[in-house]
Amino acid sequence: MTHHFFLFAKPPIPIAFLQLASLALAILLLQGCATPVGINPVDIQTGYQINTVSALSAGEASEASKMVLRRNGLMDRFETEPEAVLAELHAGLKPSGDEDKLFALAELSLLQGERNDDHAYFLAASVYAWSLLFPGNGGVQLKPSDPRYRLAYDLYNQGIAQGLADPEGDDKGEIEVYLRSGEYPLPFGKLTTTIEQSDLTWGGYKLEHFISTASMQVRGLRNRYRTPGLGASLAASITEQKNSKKVVGSDRIGPRIKVPITAILDLGDARRHLTENEFTAHINVYAANQTKEISLDGHPQPIEFDPTAALAHQLQDNPMYTLEIANFFSGGLFSTMVPQDRARDGLFTLRPYRPGKIPVVLVHGTASSPARWAELVNELEGDSNIRENYQIWAFMYDSANPIPYSAGRLRIALQNAIKEFDPEGKDSALQRMVVIGHSQGGLLTKMTVVDTGTRLWDLISDKPFDQISVNPENRQLLRDSLFFTPLPFVKRVVFISTPQHGAMAAAHEWVTGLVARLVKLPATIITGIAQAAASSGDAKLNRLLRRPPTAADNMNPNNPGLKTLASIPVSPAVRAHSIIAVEGDGPIEEGDDGVVAYKSAHIDEAVSEKVIRWGHSCQDQPEAIEEIRRILMEHLGTPDLASM
C-alpha cells in the first residue's frame, strides 16, 4: 500500500501574505510608540520661541495668522499665491469685528512687503493694524493680555517706517523715511497722506533726513532706552539755517544734533472704510522732548520713542572724537564744526531751552570733548525723574589754553545763556544750576563758585590791576581770566577725577615744556599779556610773556596759581561733591587713577565723596553715573543754602 503523505502536508505561505503581516506588525509596534496626537517635550526657550514666532521676530507668520490660513484652507496656497490669498482674505472681511482675520492680514501683508520689498503691502499692514487697534465706535479691541495686541503696534509702526521709506535706500543700509503729502498705492486701493510743514520744525530749525531707529543696532552704550508705544520712531537731522521765526535758545542747539521723533499715520476710522478703495491719513510728527502721549478714541496712547538710538546715530562717525588730540595742540578745530549762526562761546544745549528745568552743565577734561559724556547723557535722559526736571548743557573749549582763561570763557557763556533764556529773571530753575566737571573741567567748574579776589592777579604782577594801561578789550580779557566771584545761579558742583592739587604727569618739567613747544595759544592771550607788560614795565608780566603758561603748567602741583586756587574753598552757599577714581586694591589714601592722586582730588569742603576703583576716565562708569543720579535727585529736594 502506498502512502501519499504529501497529500496531507501544509501548503507554503504566500510571500505577499508575509509582507502584509510584517507591515501590520510594524504598524502595531509604531502605534505602541507614538499616537497620532501627542506632544514633544521641549525646554523653556524653545517653547517660548514656538509661541512667539512672528513676521517681525523670525520672518514667518505667527501661529495666530497661520491658524486663520488653516481655517480657510489657504496655508499652502499662501506660499505660492500670497497676493491672491491676501486679496481673498480682504474680500471676506466682515463689516465689523473679525479681529482674527484683521490681525492675519496685518502680519501677512508685512511679511509679503518684506519678501518682495513692496511698500504697498507695508502700508497695508499699517492700515490693517490701525483698524485692529482703533476700530471706532462699536468695534472690539484686543485685550492687553493678548500677545497680538503689542504685536499689532509693532506691525503698524514698522509698516509706516518701511512703507514711507526711500525706495532706493542708501549704501549705509539706513532706512530714510519720507514724511510728506502724497498718494501711495495699496493692494486694495490708494492712500492719500497730508502733513503740516509746521510740524517739521524743532527748536527753531526745520527737521530733515528722517532715519528709522527700528533698523538700528546701538553699540557703545550700555543701555538702550526706548519707550514702547504708537508710531515709527525716527532720528531726524536739523537744517543748518534757522527759521525766520526767532526761537529762544536756537543759537545754542549743539552741532550735528539728531532729534528723537515719532511719526504717526492717523488713519481715522479706517476700519469702517476697509471695504472701500480710497483712504486718507494725516501724518503727525512728535518730538520726544515735547509730547509723551496723545488721545485716540478717547483713550491716552503712549508714543514710541528711541532716544538712545538717536544719540548713537548722532555720535556715529562724529569727527569730534578724532579731533580731540589735534584740537589740544592746535586749538580752534572744534569751532569749525559749529555752524556760523550758532553761539560761539562754547556752551551748547542738547535740547531746546525749556523753562522750569534745572540746567546740568557738563565740562569735559584735557584733550577730550563733550562726546565723552555720552554714557552719562544716555543714562540721565533715560531716567524720567531727571529728564522731566533737568536740561543738559555741555561746554566745549580748547583744553590746552590756560585754565583761568578757559574758566573765564565758561563763566561768560553761562551768564550769556541765563540772559538769553530768561532776561526778566522769571525762571527760578535757572537759578539752581548744577555744574559737573571731569579732570581739568573740574578746575574750570571750581572757578564758578570761588572768590579769588586779587590773588591770581598778584601772582603775575606787582602793579595793581587798575593801574595797568591796556585797551578795553584786553582789560576785559584779563579781568575775566583772573578775577572770579561765585556765580549766583550755580548752587551745586560735582568734581570728577579733578586735580585739585595737581596732576602727576604735569609735575615733570619735560612734559610741561614739551606741551608749551607744541601748543599754539590764542593770539588774544599773548596780545593781552604783551600790552599789559609793555605798559607797566612789570618784571613778572615780562617773565610771563616770555613763557606763557598752558593748561599743563596750570596743573603742575608746584604751580603757584594752582596752589592759590586749592587754598580757596568752595563758597559756603554751594554744595560740592567729589567723585574720585583710584586704581587697584591698595589703600585709597595712597592711590591714584593713573593721572591724579587721591590726595590731589580730595577736598575737605565736599559734602560727599565717592571713591571708584577705576582709571582716570571714570565719568562713564556705572558707579560714577549712579552717584551723579543720587546727587541730582538730592538736589531736587534740597532748598538753596543761601535761602536757609
XYZ file of C-alpha atoms in Angstrom:
644
model
C 0.000 0.000 0.000
C 1.418 3.310 -0.996
C 1.125 6.211 1.433
C 0.951 9.626 -0.185
C 1.971 11.705 2.822
C 2.391 14.763 0.632
C -1.348 14.977 0.279
C -1.596 15.867 3.957
C 1.379 18.382 4.163
C 0.692 22.142 4.833
C 0.779 24.248 1.708
C 3.548 27.002 1.571
C 2.622 30.568 2.855
C 2.451 33.099 0.041
C 5.200 35.828 0.066
C 2.614 38.635 -0.266
C 0.899 37.437 2.842
C 4.155 37.519 4.790
C 4.854 41.063 3.655
C 1.381 42.192 4.662
C 1.748 40.616 8.072
C 5.125 42.247 8.604
C 3.678 45.637 7.723
C 0.757 45.135 10.096
C 3.164 44.159 12.870
C 5.301 47.225 12.215
C 2.248 49.471 12.379
C 1.226 47.918 15.662
C 4.704 48.480 17.037
C 4.720 52.098 15.851
C 1.337 52.736 17.365
C 2.697 51.494 20.610
C 5.495 54.167 20.415
C 3.571 57.281 19.274
C -0.112 58.089 18.985
C -1.446 60.163 16.100
C -1.889 63.082 18.526
C 0.535 63.898 21.320
C 3.305 66.178 22.477
C 7.032 66.585 22.166
C 8.533 67.987 25.374
C 10.844 70.992 24.804
C 12.843 73.343 27.014
C 11.611 76.760 28.169
C 13.363 78.722 25.447
C 12.115 76.503 22.614
C 8.590 76.593 23.992
C 8.648 80.369 24.168
C 10.001 80.663 20.641
C 7.238 78.412 19.334
C 4.594 80.624 20.941
C 6.120 83.988 19.990
C 7.369 83.460 16.448
C 6.141 86.221 14.124
C 6.895 88.038 10.916
C 8.926 90.556 12.924
C 10.929 88.138 15.025
C 11.508 85.224 12.671
C 10.418 86.230 9.199
C 7.431 83.863 9.265
C 3.815 84.160 10.248
C 2.769 83.735 13.865
C 0.583 80.852 14.962
C -2.363 83.253 15.144
C -2.038 84.085 11.443
C -1.314 80.511 10.430
C -4.491 79.491 12.244
C -6.528 81.811 10.021
C -4.846 80.408 6.918
C -5.502 76.818 8.004
C -9.140 77.513 8.835
C -9.672 78.839 5.339
C -7.627 76.137 3.629
C -5.089 78.699 2.447
C -1.914 77.618 4.202
C -0.145 76.010 1.265
C -1.567 78.432 -1.247
C -0.164 81.450 0.632
C 3.344 80.257 -0.195
C 2.616 80.100 -3.930
C -0.048 82.790 -4.398
C 0.346 85.231 -1.489
C -1.231 88.217 -3.227
C -4.306 86.230 -4.241
C -4.680 84.834 -0.724
C -4.427 88.296 0.844
C -6.974 89.654 -1.627
C -9.329 86.775 -0.793
C -8.972 87.378 2.967
C -9.564 91.083 2.474
C -12.676 90.456 0.379
C -14.034 88.196 3.091
C -13.744 90.741 5.903
C -16.950 91.361 7.797
C -18.146 94.977 8.235
C -17.093 94.887 11.891
C -15.205 92.636 14.236
C -13.279 89.864 12.509
C -10.247 90.535 14.701
C -8.558 87.241 13.841
C -8.624 87.960 10.138
C -7.604 91.594 10.596
C -4.530 90.584 12.538
C -3.615 87.943 9.981
C -3.964 90.477 7.171
C -1.711 92.938 9.022
C 1.030 90.402 9.692
C 0.865 88.602 6.353
C 0.886 91.930 4.482
C 4.055 92.983 6.271
C 5.571 89.593 5.514
C 4.686 89.992 1.848
C 6.080 93.520 1.831
C 9.366 92.291 3.285
C 9.696 89.341 0.932
C 9.159 91.474 -2.159
C 10.236 94.925 -0.884
C 6.735 96.098 -1.768
C 5.870 99.348 0.001
C 2.184 98.962 -0.836
C 1.958 95.899 1.404
C 3.919 97.600 4.195
C 1.374 100.420 4.201
C -1.437 97.870 4.046
C -0.022 96.311 7.231
C -0.315 99.699 8.948
C -3.897 100.155 7.726
C -4.954 96.727 8.999
C -3.115 97.117 12.323
C -4.630 100.573 12.901
C -8.089 99.174 12.170
C -7.464 96.449 14.710
C -6.134 98.790 17.405
C -8.664 101.585 16.851
C -11.832 100.011 15.468
C -14.019 103.032 16.174
C -17.466 103.072 17.723
C -18.856 99.602 18.327
C -15.600 97.905 17.446
C -13.986 95.234 19.571
C -10.425 95.818 20.704
C -7.955 93.112 21.583
C -7.313 92.611 25.256
C -3.939 93.904 26.514
C -3.101 90.354 27.617
C -3.492 89.092 24.048
C 0.039 88.728 22.565
C -1.330 90.041 19.290
C -2.072 93.389 20.977
C 1.538 94.541 21.324
C 2.461 92.879 18.052
C -0.233 94.910 16.283
C 1.503 98.117 17.459
C 4.823 96.870 16.111
C 3.278 95.876 12.785
C 1.731 99.330 12.490
C 4.983 101.082 13.425
C 7.125 99.024 11.091
C 4.587 99.379 8.314
C 4.943 103.166 8.458
C 8.747 103.122 8.534
C 9.002 100.675 5.650
C 6.018 101.894 3.667
C 7.111 105.539 3.618
C 10.794 104.704 3.177
C 13.026 105.808 0.337
C 12.536 103.073 -2.274
C 16.184 103.326 -3.313
C 17.625 103.052 0.206
C 21.255 104.069 0.780
C 24.688 102.476 0.848
C 24.774 102.511 4.657
C 21.701 100.336 4.998
C 19.823 103.118 6.770
C 16.109 103.472 6.131
C 15.240 107.086 5.379
C 11.541 107.790 5.783
C 9.814 110.399 3.638
C 7.331 112.485 5.605
C 5.323 114.387 3.015
C 1.907 114.770 1.471
C 1.260 112.423 -1.418
C -0.512 109.406 -2.863
C 0.591 105.828 -2.223
C -0.769 102.614 -3.779
C -2.309 99.930 -1.603
C -3.032 96.340 -2.688
C -6.709 97.168 -2.333
C -6.779 100.853 -3.330
C -4.986 104.131 -2.695
C -3.732 106.021 0.370
C -3.554 109.819 0.335
C -1.406 111.423 3.055
C -1.226 115.019 4.267
C 1.196 116.735 6.618
C 1.609 120.228 8.035
C 5.069 121.624 7.334
C 4.928 123.454 10.658
C 5.056 120.033 12.336
C 8.513 119.504 10.837
C 10.222 122.148 12.967
C 12.138 121.802 16.226
C 13.934 124.391 18.306
C 13.746 126.942 15.517
C 15.068 124.625 12.811
C 13.473 122.552 10.098
C 13.687 118.783 10.525
C 15.054 116.678 7.678
C 16.522 113.251 6.862
C 14.295 111.016 8.976
C 16.077 107.720 9.685
C 14.196 104.767 11.170
C 15.692 103.721 14.510
C 13.947 100.341 14.288
C 16.631 99.338 11.793
C 19.499 100.412 14.079
C 21.619 98.325 16.415
C 23.152 100.542 19.098
C 26.765 99.989 20.108
C 28.957 101.692 22.689
C 26.200 102.450 25.198
C 25.265 100.053 27.982
C 21.523 100.564 27.891
C 19.078 101.353 25.127
C 16.270 103.493 26.492
C 13.219 103.066 24.303
C 9.653 103.999 25.135
C 7.277 101.495 23.527
C 4.125 102.927 22.060
C 2.486 104.039 18.845
C 4.342 105.357 15.821
C 7.530 104.956 13.810
C 10.491 106.091 15.906
C 12.943 108.169 13.878
C 16.180 110.122 14.279
C 15.919 113.446 12.462
C 18.596 115.937 11.462
C 18.107 119.691 11.543
C 18.922 122.174 8.814
C 21.977 124.352 9.348
C 19.998 127.551 8.918
C 17.390 128.625 11.458
C 13.853 129.511 10.507
C 12.987 133.166 10.121
C 10.903 132.972 13.288
C 13.060 133.648 16.339
C 13.074 130.868 18.932
C 14.750 131.374 22.290
C 17.782 129.121 22.597
C 18.047 128.140 18.934
C 21.566 129.625 18.797
C 22.735 127.078 21.365
C 21.490 123.842 19.825
C 24.550 121.604 19.547
C 26.135 120.761 16.182
C 25.249 117.527 14.340
C 22.257 117.028 16.631
C 19.884 114.127 15.946
C 16.362 114.609 17.246
C 14.358 111.610 18.502
C 10.931 111.989 16.927
C 7.967 109.781 16.074
C 5.694 109.761 13.031
C 2.085 108.639 13.421
C -0.114 107.940 10.419
C -3.582 108.900 11.663
C -5.980 106.805 9.619
C -9.126 107.914 11.439
C -11.972 105.409 11.179
C -10.138 103.155 8.749
C -11.967 100.063 9.943
C -15.275 101.352 8.643
C -13.729 102.074 5.226
C -11.870 98.822 4.641
C -14.410 97.806 2.018
C -13.679 100.991 0.049
C -10.780 101.668 -2.318
C -9.540 105.035 -1.056
C -8.067 106.013 2.323
C -6.852 109.310 3.726
C -4.377 109.784 6.558
C -2.649 112.677 8.254
C 0.998 112.351 9.277
C 1.610 113.749 12.753
C 5.166 114.293 13.965
C 6.108 114.463 17.657
C 9.471 115.204 19.289
C 10.484 113.224 22.374
C 11.065 116.362 24.451
C 7.639 117.816 23.642
C 4.920 115.128 23.688
C 4.698 111.818 25.507
C 1.184 110.654 24.648
C -1.799 111.521 22.515
C -5.511 110.727 22.728
C -7.178 108.344 20.285
C -10.767 107.133 20.566
C -10.897 108.964 23.870
C -8.029 106.967 25.363
C -4.428 108.046 26.026
C -1.876 106.418 23.767
C 1.844 106.478 24.608
C 4.112 107.446 21.734
C 7.072 105.285 20.767
C 10.467 106.992 21.145
C 14.030 105.699 20.833
C 16.310 108.483 22.185
C 19.318 106.221 22.751
C 19.363 105.251 19.082
C 19.162 108.927 18.089
C 22.109 109.742 20.377
C 24.168 106.865 18.993
C 23.327 107.962 15.451
C 24.475 111.487 16.333
C 27.848 110.180 17.502
C 28.286 107.731 14.616
C 31.412 108.834 12.679
C 31.382 112.092 14.675
C 34.646 113.960 13.932
C 34.769 115.266 17.491
C 36.365 112.002 18.641
C 39.218 112.192 16.119
C 39.786 115.921 16.683
C 40.305 115.720 20.457
C 44.110 115.336 20.423
C 44.608 117.604 17.413
C 42.423 120.279 18.980
C 44.519 120.157 22.165
C 47.671 121.098 20.276
C 46.244 123.355 17.574
C 43.087 124.788 19.133
C 40.081 126.118 17.273
C 39.312 122.860 15.465
C 36.121 122.213 17.429
C 34.745 125.586 16.374
C 34.912 124.551 12.711
C 32.160 122.017 13.458
C 29.787 124.699 14.699
C 27.565 126.423 12.105
C 28.288 130.134 11.837
C 24.845 131.175 13.083
C 25.254 129.334 16.396
C 26.692 130.663 19.657
C 30.473 130.951 19.538
C 31.196 130.830 23.272
C 31.270 127.034 23.539
C 28.060 126.432 25.518
C 25.501 124.196 23.806
C 22.215 122.561 24.764
C 21.152 119.046 23.869
C 17.519 120.093 23.540
C 15.767 123.451 23.126
C 15.590 125.509 26.309
C 12.602 124.580 28.472
C 11.542 126.882 31.362
C 11.217 125.140 34.698
C 14.061 122.684 34.159
C 17.309 122.915 36.128
C 20.456 123.115 33.969
C 23.101 120.413 34.364
C 26.290 121.707 32.744
C 28.939 119.154 31.691
C 32.559 120.346 31.373
C 34.988 117.881 29.764
C 38.655 117.398 30.601
C 42.031 117.689 28.875
C 42.311 116.544 25.242
C 38.673 115.497 25.447
C 35.297 116.684 24.175
C 31.580 116.713 25.076
C 31.260 113.390 23.232
C 32.870 111.685 26.242
C 29.747 112.402 28.273
C 27.613 110.157 26.012
C 27.131 107.362 28.561
C 26.139 109.796 31.304
C 23.798 111.702 28.985
C 22.094 108.481 27.891
C 21.559 107.378 31.483
C 20.300 110.750 32.713
C 17.905 111.176 29.804
C 16.744 107.600 30.291
C 15.624 108.436 33.836
C 12.158 110.001 33.687
C 12.590 111.839 37.014
C 15.769 113.514 35.859
C 14.564 114.025 32.288
C 11.463 115.858 33.449
C 13.312 118.106 35.912
C 16.679 118.825 34.303
C 18.045 120.052 30.986
C 21.578 119.091 29.930
C 24.049 121.645 28.608
C 27.648 120.993 27.538
C 30.668 123.312 27.442
C 33.275 122.821 24.704
C 36.682 124.509 24.914
C 40.306 124.260 23.783
C 41.789 122.406 26.734
C 45.448 123.445 26.191
C 44.652 127.094 26.908
C 45.477 128.499 30.361
C 42.898 127.208 32.829
C 41.915 130.674 34.135
C 41.283 131.784 30.543
C 39.038 128.743 29.844
C 37.277 129.227 33.185
C 36.564 132.828 32.257
C 35.039 131.690 28.960
C 32.848 129.152 30.793
C 31.592 131.797 33.197
C 30.820 134.254 30.395
C 28.979 131.558 28.420
C 26.837 130.642 31.414
C 25.999 134.271 32.112
C 25.136 134.839 28.449
C 22.819 131.816 28.389
C 20.963 132.927 31.514
C 20.378 136.375 29.977
C 19.264 134.905 26.653
C 16.881 132.340 28.108
C 15.441 134.361 30.960
C 16.043 138.111 30.500
C 13.345 139.012 33.048
C 14.576 136.558 35.696
C 11.291 134.636 35.974
C 12.629 131.091 35.663
C 13.714 130.039 39.144
C 15.017 126.702 37.817
C 17.866 128.518 36.059
C 18.980 129.798 39.448
C 19.595 126.240 40.691
C 22.275 125.223 38.195
C 24.471 122.151 38.710
C 27.932 122.136 37.089
C 29.822 118.846 36.661
C 33.476 118.830 35.623
C 35.832 115.978 34.789
C 39.604 116.337 35.287
C 40.656 119.809 34.105
C 36.964 120.541 33.646
C 36.632 120.220 37.412
C 39.072 123.107 37.882
C 37.009 125.225 35.494
C 33.954 124.202 37.479
C 35.539 125.284 40.752
C 36.171 128.734 39.338
C 32.420 129.256 39.036
C 31.987 129.007 42.818
C 35.049 130.672 44.414
C 36.080 134.210 45.278
C 39.704 134.752 44.274
C 39.859 138.460 44.993
C 43.143 139.830 43.556
C 45.200 136.765 44.453
C 45.592 135.411 40.926
C 46.486 138.830 39.544
C 49.005 139.405 42.315
C 50.832 136.257 41.242
C 51.640 137.680 37.807
C 52.054 141.421 38.552
C 53.310 143.672 41.322
C 51.271 146.526 39.949
C 47.595 146.978 40.916
C 45.297 145.966 38.105
C 43.577 149.347 37.995
C 46.918 150.963 37.176
C 47.553 148.796 34.116
C 47.102 150.712 30.858
C 45.556 148.454 28.216
C 42.746 148.836 25.724
C 39.184 147.976 26.875
C 39.154 144.603 25.136
C 42.353 143.393 26.785
C 41.320 144.808 30.144
C 38.093 142.814 29.978
C 40.024 139.694 28.919
C 42.387 139.996 31.880
C 39.523 140.699 34.274
C 37.506 137.720 33.043
C 40.535 135.407 33.330
C 41.965 136.448 36.694
C 39.193 137.775 38.918
C 36.495 135.321 39.995
C 33.478 135.546 42.254
C 30.816 132.856 42.769
C 28.182 132.821 40.070
C 24.901 133.311 41.963
C 22.952 130.793 39.878
C 25.386 127.873 40.423
C 24.132 126.043 43.508
C 25.908 122.690 43.287
C 29.128 121.369 41.734
C 30.470 117.868 41.153
C 34.197 117.216 40.727
C 35.174 114.009 38.897
C 38.863 112.940 38.942
C 39.778 116.580 39.422
C 43.432 117.530 40.057
C 42.598 119.987 42.827
C 46.272 119.912 43.894
C 47.778 118.991 40.540
C 48.197 116.139 38.071
C 51.082 113.694 38.373
C 52.344 114.000 34.779
C 52.271 117.804 34.946
C 54.828 117.682 37.774
C 57.540 116.825 35.239
C 59.147 119.853 33.623
C 59.906 117.971 30.418
C 56.168 117.290 29.988
C 55.074 120.881 30.517
C 57.974 122.133 28.391
C 57.062 119.803 25.528
C 53.423 120.866 25.675
C 54.481 124.528 25.651
C 56.536 123.977 22.485
C 53.782 122.096 20.693
C 50.683 124.005 21.772
C 49.504 127.086 19.934
C 47.818 129.549 22.285
C 45.216 132.071 21.066
C 46.665 135.369 19.878
C 44.283 137.242 22.193
C 46.028 135.796 25.258
C 49.522 136.733 24.042
C 48.373 140.191 22.971
C 46.723 140.887 26.308
C 49.796 139.895 28.310
C 52.130 141.777 25.942
C 50.167 145.005 26.174
C 49.960 144.793 29.961
C 53.707 144.085 30.227
C 54.675 146.885 27.853
C 52.509 149.488 29.554
C 53.568 148.641 33.087
C 57.158 147.504 32.705
C 56.297 144.907 35.328
C 59.004 142.225 35.628
C 56.528 139.473 36.463
C 54.436 140.206 33.398
C 57.524 140.232 31.207
C 58.594 136.824 32.508
C 55.058 135.554 31.840
C 55.228 136.913 28.301
C 58.474 135.024 27.620
C 56.846 131.748 28.655
C 53.016 131.984 28.579
C 51.518 129.132 30.619
C 49.466 126.313 29.146
C 46.869 124.192 30.933
C 49.643 121.652 31.623
C 51.594 124.323 33.529
C 48.458 125.255 35.456
C 48.063 121.634 36.609
C 51.645 121.315 37.877
C 51.366 120.576 41.628
C 54.023 123.243 42.223
C 52.257 125.908 40.166
C 51.606 128.983 42.362
C 48.280 129.635 40.674
C 47.031 126.095 41.320
C 48.216 126.264 44.926
C 46.339 129.516 45.335
C 43.158 128.060 43.826
C 43.453 124.978 46.042
C 43.646 127.210 49.115
C 40.339 128.888 48.289
C 37.326 126.825 49.419
C 34.093 126.486 47.507
C 31.569 129.136 48.501
C 29.579 128.077 51.592
C 26.405 128.828 49.583
C 27.248 125.946 47.237
C 27.258 122.206 47.856
C 30.302 120.434 46.425
C 30.670 116.702 45.742
C 33.738 114.675 44.789
C 33.919 111.507 42.702
C 37.477 110.194 42.882
C 38.942 107.297 40.912
C 41.601 105.036 42.408
C 43.099 102.109 40.508
C 43.845 98.776 42.149
C 43.034 97.401 45.581
C 45.587 99.252 47.682
C 44.940 101.872 50.349
C 42.769 104.662 48.932
C 44.759 107.452 50.564
C 47.943 106.292 48.822
C 46.299 105.505 45.488
C 45.743 107.310 42.198
C 43.888 106.892 38.914
C 46.964 106.971 36.702
C 46.705 110.748 36.266
C 45.512 112.231 39.544
C 46.364 111.019 43.044
C 43.624 110.608 45.617
C 45.277 113.208 47.858
C 45.165 115.681 44.973
C 41.477 115.085 44.203
C 40.306 115.171 47.831
C 38.899 118.437 49.222
C 37.672 118.922 52.749
C 34.648 121.025 51.861
C 32.964 118.308 49.778
C 29.676 117.253 51.386
C 30.091 113.796 49.840
C 32.981 111.813 48.407
C 32.589 108.695 46.269
C 35.693 106.609 45.558
C 35.581 104.357 42.477
C 38.091 101.630 41.732
C 38.790 102.672 38.164
C 41.101 104.712 35.965
C 41.057 108.459 35.362
C 38.257 108.460 32.770
C 35.621 107.164 35.169
C 32.831 109.559 34.176
C 31.159 106.821 32.131
C 31.355 104.121 34.808
C 28.116 102.890 36.445
C 29.231 103.840 39.957
C 30.014 107.410 38.892
C 26.752 107.743 36.985
C 24.706 106.390 39.878
C 26.404 108.827 42.243
C 25.544 111.713 39.908
C 21.979 110.437 39.700
C 21.827 110.373 43.507
C 23.206 113.904 43.744
C 20.710 115.257 41.212
C 17.793 113.630 42.993
C 19.038 115.072 46.277
C 19.297 118.475 44.617
C 15.626 118.347 43.635
C 14.556 118.072 47.247
C 17.110 120.385 48.842
C 16.486 124.113 49.366
C 19.246 126.514 48.398
C 21.765 127.153 51.164
C 21.559 130.871 50.513
C 17.858 130.870 51.407
C 18.244 128.882 54.632
